[in-house]
XYZ file of C-alpha atoms in Angstrom:
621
model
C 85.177 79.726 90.329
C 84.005 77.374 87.641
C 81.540 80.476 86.028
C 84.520 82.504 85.849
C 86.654 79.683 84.361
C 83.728 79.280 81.766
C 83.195 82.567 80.764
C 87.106 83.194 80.234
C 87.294 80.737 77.710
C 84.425 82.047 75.816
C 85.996 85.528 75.827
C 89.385 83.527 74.384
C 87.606 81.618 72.486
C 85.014 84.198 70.621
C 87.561 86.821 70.034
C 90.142 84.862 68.642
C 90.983 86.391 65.012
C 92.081 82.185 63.915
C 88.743 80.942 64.781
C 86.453 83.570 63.141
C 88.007 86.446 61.290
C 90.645 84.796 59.886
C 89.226 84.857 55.594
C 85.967 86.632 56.014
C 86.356 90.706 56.623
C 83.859 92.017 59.029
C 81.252 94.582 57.465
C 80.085 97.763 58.563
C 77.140 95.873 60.920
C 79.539 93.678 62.278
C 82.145 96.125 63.190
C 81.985 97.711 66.784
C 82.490 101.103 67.258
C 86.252 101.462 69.068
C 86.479 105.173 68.480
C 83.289 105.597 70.462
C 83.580 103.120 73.435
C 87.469 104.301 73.867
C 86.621 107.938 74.121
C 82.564 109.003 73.839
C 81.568 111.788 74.309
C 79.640 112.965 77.557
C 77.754 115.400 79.787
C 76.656 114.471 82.569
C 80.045 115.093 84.172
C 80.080 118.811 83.838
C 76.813 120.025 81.903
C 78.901 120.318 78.321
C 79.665 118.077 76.161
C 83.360 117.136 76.436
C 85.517 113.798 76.134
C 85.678 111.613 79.168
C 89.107 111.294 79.127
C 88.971 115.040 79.908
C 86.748 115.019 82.852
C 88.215 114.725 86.425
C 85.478 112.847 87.681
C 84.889 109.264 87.273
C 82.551 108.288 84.813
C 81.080 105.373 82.713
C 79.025 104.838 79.465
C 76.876 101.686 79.335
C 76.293 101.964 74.886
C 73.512 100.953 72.874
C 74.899 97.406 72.289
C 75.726 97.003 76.084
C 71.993 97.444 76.887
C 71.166 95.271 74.448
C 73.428 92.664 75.656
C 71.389 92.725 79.359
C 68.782 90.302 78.884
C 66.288 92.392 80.929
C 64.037 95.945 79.816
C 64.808 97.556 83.360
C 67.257 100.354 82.535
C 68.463 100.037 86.045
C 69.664 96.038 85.492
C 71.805 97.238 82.556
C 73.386 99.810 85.466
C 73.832 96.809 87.641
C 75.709 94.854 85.403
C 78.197 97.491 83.848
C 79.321 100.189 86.597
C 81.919 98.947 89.380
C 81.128 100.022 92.361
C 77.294 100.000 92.045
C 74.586 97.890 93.151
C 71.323 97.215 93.197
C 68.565 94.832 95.244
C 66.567 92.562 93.039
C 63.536 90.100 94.125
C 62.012 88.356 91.257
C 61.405 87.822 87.557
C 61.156 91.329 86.828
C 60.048 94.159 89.301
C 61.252 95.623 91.913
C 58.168 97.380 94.127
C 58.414 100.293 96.273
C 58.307 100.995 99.757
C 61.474 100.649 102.693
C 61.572 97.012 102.366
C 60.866 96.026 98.885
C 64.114 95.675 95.982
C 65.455 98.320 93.644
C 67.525 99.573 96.456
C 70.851 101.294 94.994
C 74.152 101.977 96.421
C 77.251 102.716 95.358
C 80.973 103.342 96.884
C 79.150 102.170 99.865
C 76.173 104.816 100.411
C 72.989 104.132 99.988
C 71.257 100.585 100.028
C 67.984 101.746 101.681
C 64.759 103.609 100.846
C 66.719 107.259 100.932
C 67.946 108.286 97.764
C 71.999 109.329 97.296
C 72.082 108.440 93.744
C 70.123 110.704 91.400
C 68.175 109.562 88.543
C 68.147 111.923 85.665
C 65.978 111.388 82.405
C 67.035 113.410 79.800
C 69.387 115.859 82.850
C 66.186 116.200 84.900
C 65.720 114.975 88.391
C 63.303 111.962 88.900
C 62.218 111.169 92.246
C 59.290 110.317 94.459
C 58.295 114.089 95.903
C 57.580 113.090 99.385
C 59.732 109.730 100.282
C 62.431 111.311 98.458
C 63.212 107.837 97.328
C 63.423 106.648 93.355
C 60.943 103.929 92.113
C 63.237 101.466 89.803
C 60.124 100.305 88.306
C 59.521 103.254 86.370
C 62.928 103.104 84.057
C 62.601 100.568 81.106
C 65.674 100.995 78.536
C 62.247 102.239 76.140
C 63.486 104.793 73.973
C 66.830 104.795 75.162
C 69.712 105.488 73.304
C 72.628 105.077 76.220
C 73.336 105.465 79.467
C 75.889 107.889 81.917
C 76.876 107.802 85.102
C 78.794 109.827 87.671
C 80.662 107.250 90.485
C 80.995 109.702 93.307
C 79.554 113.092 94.441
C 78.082 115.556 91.955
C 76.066 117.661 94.082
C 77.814 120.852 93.069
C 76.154 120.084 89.429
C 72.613 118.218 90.589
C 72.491 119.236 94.367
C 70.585 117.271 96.804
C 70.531 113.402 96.094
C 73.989 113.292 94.171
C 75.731 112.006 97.109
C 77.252 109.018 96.040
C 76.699 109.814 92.260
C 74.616 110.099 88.995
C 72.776 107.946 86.423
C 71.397 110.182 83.324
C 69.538 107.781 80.947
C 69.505 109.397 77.596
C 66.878 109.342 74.752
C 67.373 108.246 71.586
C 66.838 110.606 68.135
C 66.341 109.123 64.927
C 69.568 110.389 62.614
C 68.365 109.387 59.299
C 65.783 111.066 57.093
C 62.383 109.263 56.805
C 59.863 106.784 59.065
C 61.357 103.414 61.187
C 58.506 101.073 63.326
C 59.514 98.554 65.413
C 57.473 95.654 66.795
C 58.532 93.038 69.543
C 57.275 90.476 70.904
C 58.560 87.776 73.643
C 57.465 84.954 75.382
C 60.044 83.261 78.663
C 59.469 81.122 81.874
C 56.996 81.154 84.660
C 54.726 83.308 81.668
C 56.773 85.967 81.224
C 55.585 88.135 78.341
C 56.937 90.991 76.597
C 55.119 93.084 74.192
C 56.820 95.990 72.102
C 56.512 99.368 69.568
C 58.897 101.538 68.813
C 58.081 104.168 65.941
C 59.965 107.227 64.650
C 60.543 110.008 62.026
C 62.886 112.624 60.947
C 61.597 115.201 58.423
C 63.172 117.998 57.912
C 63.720 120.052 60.939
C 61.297 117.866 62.956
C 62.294 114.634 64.204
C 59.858 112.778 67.243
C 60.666 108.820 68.334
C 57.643 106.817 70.280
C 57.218 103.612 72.277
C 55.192 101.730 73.979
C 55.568 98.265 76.121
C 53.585 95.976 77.891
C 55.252 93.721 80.121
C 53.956 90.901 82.931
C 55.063 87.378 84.523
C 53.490 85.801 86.784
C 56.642 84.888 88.629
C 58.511 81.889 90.110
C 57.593 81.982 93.690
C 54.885 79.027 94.400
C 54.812 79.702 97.910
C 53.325 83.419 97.467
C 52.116 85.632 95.163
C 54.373 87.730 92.667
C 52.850 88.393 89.460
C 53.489 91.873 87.598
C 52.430 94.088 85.306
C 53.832 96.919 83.477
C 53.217 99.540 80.953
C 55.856 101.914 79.542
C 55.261 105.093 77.527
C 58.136 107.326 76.379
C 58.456 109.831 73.582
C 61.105 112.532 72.181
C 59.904 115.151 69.322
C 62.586 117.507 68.706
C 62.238 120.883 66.444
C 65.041 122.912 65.137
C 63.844 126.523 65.204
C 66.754 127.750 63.254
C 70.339 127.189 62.574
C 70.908 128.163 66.079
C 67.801 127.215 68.195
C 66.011 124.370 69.081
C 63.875 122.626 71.186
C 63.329 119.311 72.968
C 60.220 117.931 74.535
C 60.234 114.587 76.641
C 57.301 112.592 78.301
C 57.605 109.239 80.093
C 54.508 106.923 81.624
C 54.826 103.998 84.094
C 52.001 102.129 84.884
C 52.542 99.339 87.261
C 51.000 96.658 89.304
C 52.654 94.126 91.437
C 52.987 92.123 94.344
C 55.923 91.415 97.101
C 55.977 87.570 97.573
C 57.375 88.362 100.774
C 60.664 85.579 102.802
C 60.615 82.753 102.190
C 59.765 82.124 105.706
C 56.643 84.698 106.031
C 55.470 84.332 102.019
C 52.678 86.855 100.795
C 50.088 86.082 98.815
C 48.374 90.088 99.237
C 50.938 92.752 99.830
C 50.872 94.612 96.375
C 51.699 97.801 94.752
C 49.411 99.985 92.252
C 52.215 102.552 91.012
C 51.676 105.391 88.370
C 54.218 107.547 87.498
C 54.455 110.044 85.174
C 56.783 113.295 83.868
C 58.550 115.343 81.278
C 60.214 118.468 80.628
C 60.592 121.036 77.912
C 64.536 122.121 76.448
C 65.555 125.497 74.759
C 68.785 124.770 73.375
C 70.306 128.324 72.000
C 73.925 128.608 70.336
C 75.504 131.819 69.516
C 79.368 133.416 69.226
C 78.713 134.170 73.003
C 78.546 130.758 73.764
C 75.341 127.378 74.434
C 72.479 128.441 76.592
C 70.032 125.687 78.086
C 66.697 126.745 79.859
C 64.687 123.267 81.262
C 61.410 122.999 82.435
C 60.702 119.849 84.328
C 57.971 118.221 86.206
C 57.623 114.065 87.681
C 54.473 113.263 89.617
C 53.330 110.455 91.199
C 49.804 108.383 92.468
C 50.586 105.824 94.573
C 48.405 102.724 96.649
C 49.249 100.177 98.823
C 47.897 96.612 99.801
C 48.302 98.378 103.316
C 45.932 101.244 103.282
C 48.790 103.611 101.935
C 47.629 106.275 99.689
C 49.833 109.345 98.340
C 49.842 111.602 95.877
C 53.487 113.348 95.021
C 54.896 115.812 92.178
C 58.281 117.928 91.676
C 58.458 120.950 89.288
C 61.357 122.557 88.317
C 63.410 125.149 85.990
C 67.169 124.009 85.025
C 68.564 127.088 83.240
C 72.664 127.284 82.401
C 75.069 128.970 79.892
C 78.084 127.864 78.529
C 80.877 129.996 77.779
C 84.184 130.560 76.583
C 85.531 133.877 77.642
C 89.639 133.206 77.012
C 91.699 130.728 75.010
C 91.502 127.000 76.594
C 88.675 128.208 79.106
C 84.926 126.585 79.500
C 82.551 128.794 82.246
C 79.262 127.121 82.990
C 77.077 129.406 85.102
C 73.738 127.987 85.654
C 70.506 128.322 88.499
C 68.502 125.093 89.534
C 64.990 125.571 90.769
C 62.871 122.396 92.080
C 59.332 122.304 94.144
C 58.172 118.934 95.813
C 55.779 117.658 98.064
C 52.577 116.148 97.544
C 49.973 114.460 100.423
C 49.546 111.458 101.571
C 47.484 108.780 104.210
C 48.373 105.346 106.199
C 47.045 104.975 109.521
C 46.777 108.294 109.965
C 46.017 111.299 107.399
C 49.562 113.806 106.715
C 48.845 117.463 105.267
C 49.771 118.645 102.192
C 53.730 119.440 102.471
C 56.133 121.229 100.144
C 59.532 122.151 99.777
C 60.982 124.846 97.847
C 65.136 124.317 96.724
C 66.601 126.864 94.745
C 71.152 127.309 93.697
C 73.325 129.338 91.307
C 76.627 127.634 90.592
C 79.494 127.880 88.640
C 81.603 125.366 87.469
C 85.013 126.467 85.163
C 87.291 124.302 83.426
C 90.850 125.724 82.516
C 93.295 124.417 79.891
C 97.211 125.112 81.369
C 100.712 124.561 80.307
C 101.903 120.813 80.302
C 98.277 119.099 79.296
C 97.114 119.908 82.540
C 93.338 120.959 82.398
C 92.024 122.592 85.716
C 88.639 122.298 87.103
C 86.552 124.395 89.998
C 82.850 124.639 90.760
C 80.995 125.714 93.294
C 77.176 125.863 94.385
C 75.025 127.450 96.965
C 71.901 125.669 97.948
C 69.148 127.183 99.532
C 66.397 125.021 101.383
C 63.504 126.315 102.954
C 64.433 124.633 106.841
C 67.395 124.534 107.010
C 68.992 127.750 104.828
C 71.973 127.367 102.636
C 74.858 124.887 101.870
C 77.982 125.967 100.189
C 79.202 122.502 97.769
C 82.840 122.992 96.339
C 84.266 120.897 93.648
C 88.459 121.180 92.408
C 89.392 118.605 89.829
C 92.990 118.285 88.007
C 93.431 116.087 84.946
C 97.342 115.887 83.377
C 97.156 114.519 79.894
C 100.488 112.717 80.499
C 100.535 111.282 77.121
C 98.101 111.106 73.880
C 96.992 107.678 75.178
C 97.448 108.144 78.938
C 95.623 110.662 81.655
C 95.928 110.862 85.194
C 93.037 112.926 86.882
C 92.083 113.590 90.529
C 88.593 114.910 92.223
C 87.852 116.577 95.324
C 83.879 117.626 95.908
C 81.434 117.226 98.332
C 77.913 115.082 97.911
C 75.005 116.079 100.133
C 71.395 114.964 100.266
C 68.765 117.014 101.782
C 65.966 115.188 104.447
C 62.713 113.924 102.653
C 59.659 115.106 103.663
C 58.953 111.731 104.965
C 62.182 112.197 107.252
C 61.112 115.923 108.119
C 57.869 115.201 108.834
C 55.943 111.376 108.541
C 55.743 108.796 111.470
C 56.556 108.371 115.084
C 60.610 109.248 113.833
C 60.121 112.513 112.089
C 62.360 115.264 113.221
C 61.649 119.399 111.714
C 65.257 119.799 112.827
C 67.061 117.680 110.440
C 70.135 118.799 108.647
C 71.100 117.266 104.998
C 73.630 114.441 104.897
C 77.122 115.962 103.991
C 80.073 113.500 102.751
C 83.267 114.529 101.567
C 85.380 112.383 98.298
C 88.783 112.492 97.861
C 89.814 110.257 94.784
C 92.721 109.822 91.838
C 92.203 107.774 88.357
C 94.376 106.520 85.755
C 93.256 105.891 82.300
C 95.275 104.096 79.689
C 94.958 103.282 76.134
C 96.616 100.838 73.982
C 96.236 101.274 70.435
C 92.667 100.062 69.095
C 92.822 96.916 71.515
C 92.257 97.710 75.012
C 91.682 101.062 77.364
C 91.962 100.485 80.886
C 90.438 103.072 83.350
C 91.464 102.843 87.435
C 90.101 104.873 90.402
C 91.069 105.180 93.913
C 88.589 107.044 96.579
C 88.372 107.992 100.500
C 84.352 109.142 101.163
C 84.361 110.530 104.806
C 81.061 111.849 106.728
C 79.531 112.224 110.418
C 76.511 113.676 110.153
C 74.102 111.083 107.916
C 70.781 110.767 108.961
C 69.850 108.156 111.373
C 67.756 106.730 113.851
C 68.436 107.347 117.272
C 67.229 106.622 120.851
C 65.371 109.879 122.359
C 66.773 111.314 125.127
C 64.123 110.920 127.133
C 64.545 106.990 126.489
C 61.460 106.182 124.823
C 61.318 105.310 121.290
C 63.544 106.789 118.536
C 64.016 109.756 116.435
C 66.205 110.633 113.113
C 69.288 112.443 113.994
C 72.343 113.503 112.263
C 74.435 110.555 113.312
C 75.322 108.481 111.166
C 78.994 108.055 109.856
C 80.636 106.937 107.062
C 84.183 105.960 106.367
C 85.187 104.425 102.866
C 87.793 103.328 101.016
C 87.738 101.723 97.549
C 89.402 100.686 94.216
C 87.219 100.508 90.965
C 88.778 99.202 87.681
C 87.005 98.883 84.477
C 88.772 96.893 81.477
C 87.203 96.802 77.827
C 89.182 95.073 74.971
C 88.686 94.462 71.429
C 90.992 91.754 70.084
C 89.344 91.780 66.762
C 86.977 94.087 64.653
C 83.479 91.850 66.109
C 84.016 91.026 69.620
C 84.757 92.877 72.262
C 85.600 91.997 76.798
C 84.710 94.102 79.563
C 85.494 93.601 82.864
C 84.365 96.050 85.626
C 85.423 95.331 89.291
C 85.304 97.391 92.520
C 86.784 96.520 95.841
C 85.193 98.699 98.767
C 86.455 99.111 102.523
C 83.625 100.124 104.692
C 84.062 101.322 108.155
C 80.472 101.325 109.040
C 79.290 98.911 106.671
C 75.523 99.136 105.454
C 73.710 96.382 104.717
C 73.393 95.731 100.520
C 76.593 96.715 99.353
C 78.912 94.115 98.660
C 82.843 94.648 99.306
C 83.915 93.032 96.138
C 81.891 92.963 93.171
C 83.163 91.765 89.436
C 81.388 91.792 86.244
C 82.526 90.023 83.054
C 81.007 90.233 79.573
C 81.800 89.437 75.820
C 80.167 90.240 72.645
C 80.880 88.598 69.105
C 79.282 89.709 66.332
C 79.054 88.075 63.027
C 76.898 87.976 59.781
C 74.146 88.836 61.836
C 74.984 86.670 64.521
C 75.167 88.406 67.813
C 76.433 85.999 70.687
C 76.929 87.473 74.308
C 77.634 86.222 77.847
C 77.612 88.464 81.137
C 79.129 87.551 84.731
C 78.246 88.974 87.866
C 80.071 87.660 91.082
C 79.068 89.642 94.643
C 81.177 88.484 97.397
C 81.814 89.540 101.186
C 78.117 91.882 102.108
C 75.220 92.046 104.479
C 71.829 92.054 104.198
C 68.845 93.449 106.512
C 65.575 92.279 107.227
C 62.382 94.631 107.676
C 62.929 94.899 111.431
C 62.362 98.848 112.774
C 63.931 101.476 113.749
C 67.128 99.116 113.474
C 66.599 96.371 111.120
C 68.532 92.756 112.179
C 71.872 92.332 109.283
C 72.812 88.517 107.965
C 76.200 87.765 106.342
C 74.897 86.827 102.499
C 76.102 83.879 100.787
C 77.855 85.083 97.859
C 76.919 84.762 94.426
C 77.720 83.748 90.620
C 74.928 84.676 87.947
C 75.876 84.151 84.208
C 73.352 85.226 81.258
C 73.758 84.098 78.162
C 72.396 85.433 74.865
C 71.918 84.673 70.987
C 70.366 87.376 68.744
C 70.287 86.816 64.794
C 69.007 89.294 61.719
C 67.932 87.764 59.156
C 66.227 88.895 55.996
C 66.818 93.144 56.932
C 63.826 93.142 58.496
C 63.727 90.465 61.095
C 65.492 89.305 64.647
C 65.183 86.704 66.203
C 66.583 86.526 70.179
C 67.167 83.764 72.838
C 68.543 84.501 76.316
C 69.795 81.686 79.157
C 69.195 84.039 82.439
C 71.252 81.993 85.542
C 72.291 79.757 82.955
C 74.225 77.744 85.687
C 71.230 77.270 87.646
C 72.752 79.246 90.590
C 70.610 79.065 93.930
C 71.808 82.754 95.668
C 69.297 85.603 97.028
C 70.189 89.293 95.549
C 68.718 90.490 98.904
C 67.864 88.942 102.224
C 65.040 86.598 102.617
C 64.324 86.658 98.479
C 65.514 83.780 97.074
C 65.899 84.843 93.042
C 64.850 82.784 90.217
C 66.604 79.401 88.801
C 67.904 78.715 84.629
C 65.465 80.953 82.689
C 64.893 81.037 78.834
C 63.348 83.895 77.235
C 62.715 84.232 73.554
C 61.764 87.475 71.268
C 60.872 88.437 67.828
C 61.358 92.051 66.189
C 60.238 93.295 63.075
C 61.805 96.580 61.829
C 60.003 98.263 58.622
């Protein structure tokens, strides 16, 4: 209670016009953009650009200057910190590892928290997952390159298809606007060795315009019981070309290199269980705009080399075609029509050697949005998936939003989220079952979203996510051992508010908060979770504090097929943050991670780090 206590007086106290603003007028680089933050505009919610106050679904943008505010270069953290109803395992320093039992685990409205994926990834609007687990590998997403962030709370399968069950997180290059060359170097140096090396370069000439990076990051982490170093290194780059006035293309690449180690409890500590990771992808846009309306045409491909401490060796890829047009046929009407084509599999050997294994998913879909009478604006998609096993799965979506004033929208969302087995569910160890049929959830929810003048917008959302056929294990009928079923069941309720003010042209308050009421609860999703944050800006002065508080959740431990769940001790974390520019070229950045000191694990049997202090230099030219 004290943390919160503190960091509401720093909001009071940073954004008060007497103290700061009072005889000195903020300049362009101080001001924050309100227009932008109040109502951006997004596509992840519907596959054209549109305003989010116009979308039926429930959506957040974490901006440039949010990202920046997470003391952290895991894209994934910055997710953690500013989405209610989301959350996300964490183990050390920096990492997360892959595998059932190591961190990076996401869930959110109360799915997920476990190896199988329901919330989708996208890089750029393509997929990104492992090809045979099924699973995402958190370690792979630095904020490199990254210009902001989307994401979907609840089911948008009838968009993204299999692994959109709870919801969506599209992180979105960057393009350099202005004409001409911009480098970047960083470097940073923290606690227990942590080191942080940086270049960002990029250029827009003409019709071209490409934006590079590359990172090198390691610590050798805090645990002294076990070992826990890691190492990472990030490539990502973006060249775009404008064909014509009306054409043009996109190409993406991203490279993860990683090597790391799972200290293990702290009552069984590690000192040889690690992780060589290499990931790799990209994809190719056509981007075509004519009186008959926007056509996209993707192609996309992740793949995957993986080796364990344990023997575990795999190889896994996905290749795909995203292809949709955007119309509008009559007055007030959008008509996406679009087909989704994805291949993965890959090989793989443990204890014993598994064949090479593929799946083939293919789905047209449709998704229309119509303007009515009375500011209502009507919404209706529909997809058909077709899987090789198990054949086809009809996904409807039906969305209303009433704009009930300029400043005020009411909106409400009814779709269905499935996921489709892995191959490692169809078809690796003792628990594999051919006859697996995809997890199918249905959401009911309704949101409010209210703006008052340039000072505050406040954005509300209610939801009921019901299920009973999840994949899970189960007992064999013939009473020995166990076997993955459709069994499972989910039952959900849940509020999720998220607050952002700006009392004065530099600082701005967020507070995101999400209460969840889980029938069947799972193990690493809290029922109340609350983040706080405040950003001042001055002069080149950047100051900025986050809160996170988890209360009232579970955890597991690595025990199979049913692991053991412990009540968690809840938890307070504040990070605290000073950046300064100096001289047009230079900035210079200190972060306080736990700056309180908290003792609290972020998942069971992992106790996370103490006070941290990381420092960092850029140089922009």
């Amino acid at each position: 209670m004290k943390h919160v206590c503190f960091l509401s007086i720093l909001c009071i106290f940073l954004s008060s016009p007497a103290v700061f603003s009072a005889k000195v007028p903020a300049s362009a680089s101080d001001s924050i953009s309100v227009r932008y933050y109040f109502n951006p505009v997004v596509k992840t919610g519907t596959r054209t650009a549109g305003a989010q106050r116009d979308l039926a679904a429930s959506i957040s943008v974490i901006t440039p200057a949010r990202i920046q505010s997470v003391p952290s270069h895991a894209a994934l953290d910055a997710v953690n910190t500013y989405v209610p109803g989301l959350h996300l395992t964490q183990w050390n320093v920096m990492g997360y590892g892959a595998a059932g039992v190591a961190a990076g685990k996401l869930s959110m409205r109360g799915i997920g928290g476990t190896a199988d994926t329901h919330v989708m990834i996208l890089r750029n609007g393509r997929p990104d997952f492992m090809g045979l687990m099924g699973c995402t590998i958190a370690d792979e997403f630095s904020v490199d390159g990254v210009d902001h962030i989307e994401v979907v709370r609840g089911p948008a399968s009838f968009l993204y298809g299999s692994n959109a069950t709870a919801g969506v997180i599209n992180i979105i290059s960057g393009k350099k606007e202005a004409e001409g060359f911009s480098t970047r170097l960083n470097a940073g140096y923290g606690a227990y060795n942590t080191q942080d090396f940086g270049l960002r370069h990029s250029l827009r000439k003409g019709r071209w315009s490409y934006n590079l990076t590359a990172a090198r990051r390691s610590t050798d982490g805090f645990r002294k019981d076990a070992k826990n170093t890691y190492e990472g290194n990030f490539f990502t780059g973006n060249v775009s070309y404008a064909l014509n006035s009306k054409t043009s293309m996109d190409v993406n690449a991203s490279l993860a290199d990683l090597y790391l180690y799972d200290p293990g409890f702290a009552t069984t500590p590690k000192t040889d269980d690690w992780y060589d990771i290499l990931r790799w992808g990209g994809d190719v846009t056509l981007n075509h705009r004519s009186r008959y309306g926007e056509s996209y045409l993707k192609w996309h491909g992740n793949f995957g080399r993986h080796r364990f401490s344990d023997g575990w060796r795999s190889s896994d890829r996905m290749t795909g075609l995203i292809a949709y047009h955007n119309m509008r046929p009559i007055r007030g009407n959008t008509t996406t029509i679009g087909f989704d084509l994805k291949r993965y599999g890959g090989h793989a050997e443990g204890s014993v050697a598994y064949t090479e294994k593929t799946i083939l998913e293919y789905a047209p879909y449709i998704h229309i949005q119509q303007l009515l009478p009375a500011r209502l604006l009507l919404s209706a998609g529909y997809r058909l998936e077709h899987h090789d096993l198990f054949g086809t799965v009809s996904i409807p979506k039906l969305g209303l939003v009433a704009q009930v004033t300029q400043t005020r929208t009411v909106r409400m969302d009814f779709s269905k989220g499935f996921r489709s087995p892995s191959i490692r569910e169809l078809y690796f160890f003792p628990s594999r079952n051919e006859a697996l049929k995809p997890d199918e959830i249905w959401n009911l929810e309704a949101g409010f979203g209210q703006q008052i003048g340039r000072i505050l917008k406040i954005d509300a959302a209610v939801f009921r996510i019901t299920g009973d056929n999840l994949i899970a294990p189960a007992r064999r009928a013939s009473g020995s051992g166990f076997q993955l079923t459709n069994v499972g069941k989910i039952e959900n309720k849940g509020l999720e508010i998220e607050i952002t003010a700006f009392p004065s042209d530099r600082a701005e308050i967020g507070i995101v908060s999400a209460f969840i009421d889980m029938k069947y609860p799972i193990p690493n999703m809290p029922k109340r979770k609350t983040s706080g944050f405040v950003s001042w800006r001055f002069s080149g002065l950047t100051l900025t504090g986050t809160l996170v508080r988890v209360e009232d959740w579970t955890g597991r431990d690595s025990a199979a097929p049913f692991p053991n769940l412990y009540p968690m001790k809840d938890y307070t974390v504040v990070d605290l943050s000073v950046s300064w520019r100096f001289l047009k070229t230079l900035e210079a950045k200190l972060a306080l991670k736990n700056a309180f000191d908290a003792s609290y694990q972020a998942m069971y049997g992992y106790p996370m780090p103490g006070r941290m202090l990381m420092s960092e230099i850029g140089y922009t030219f």
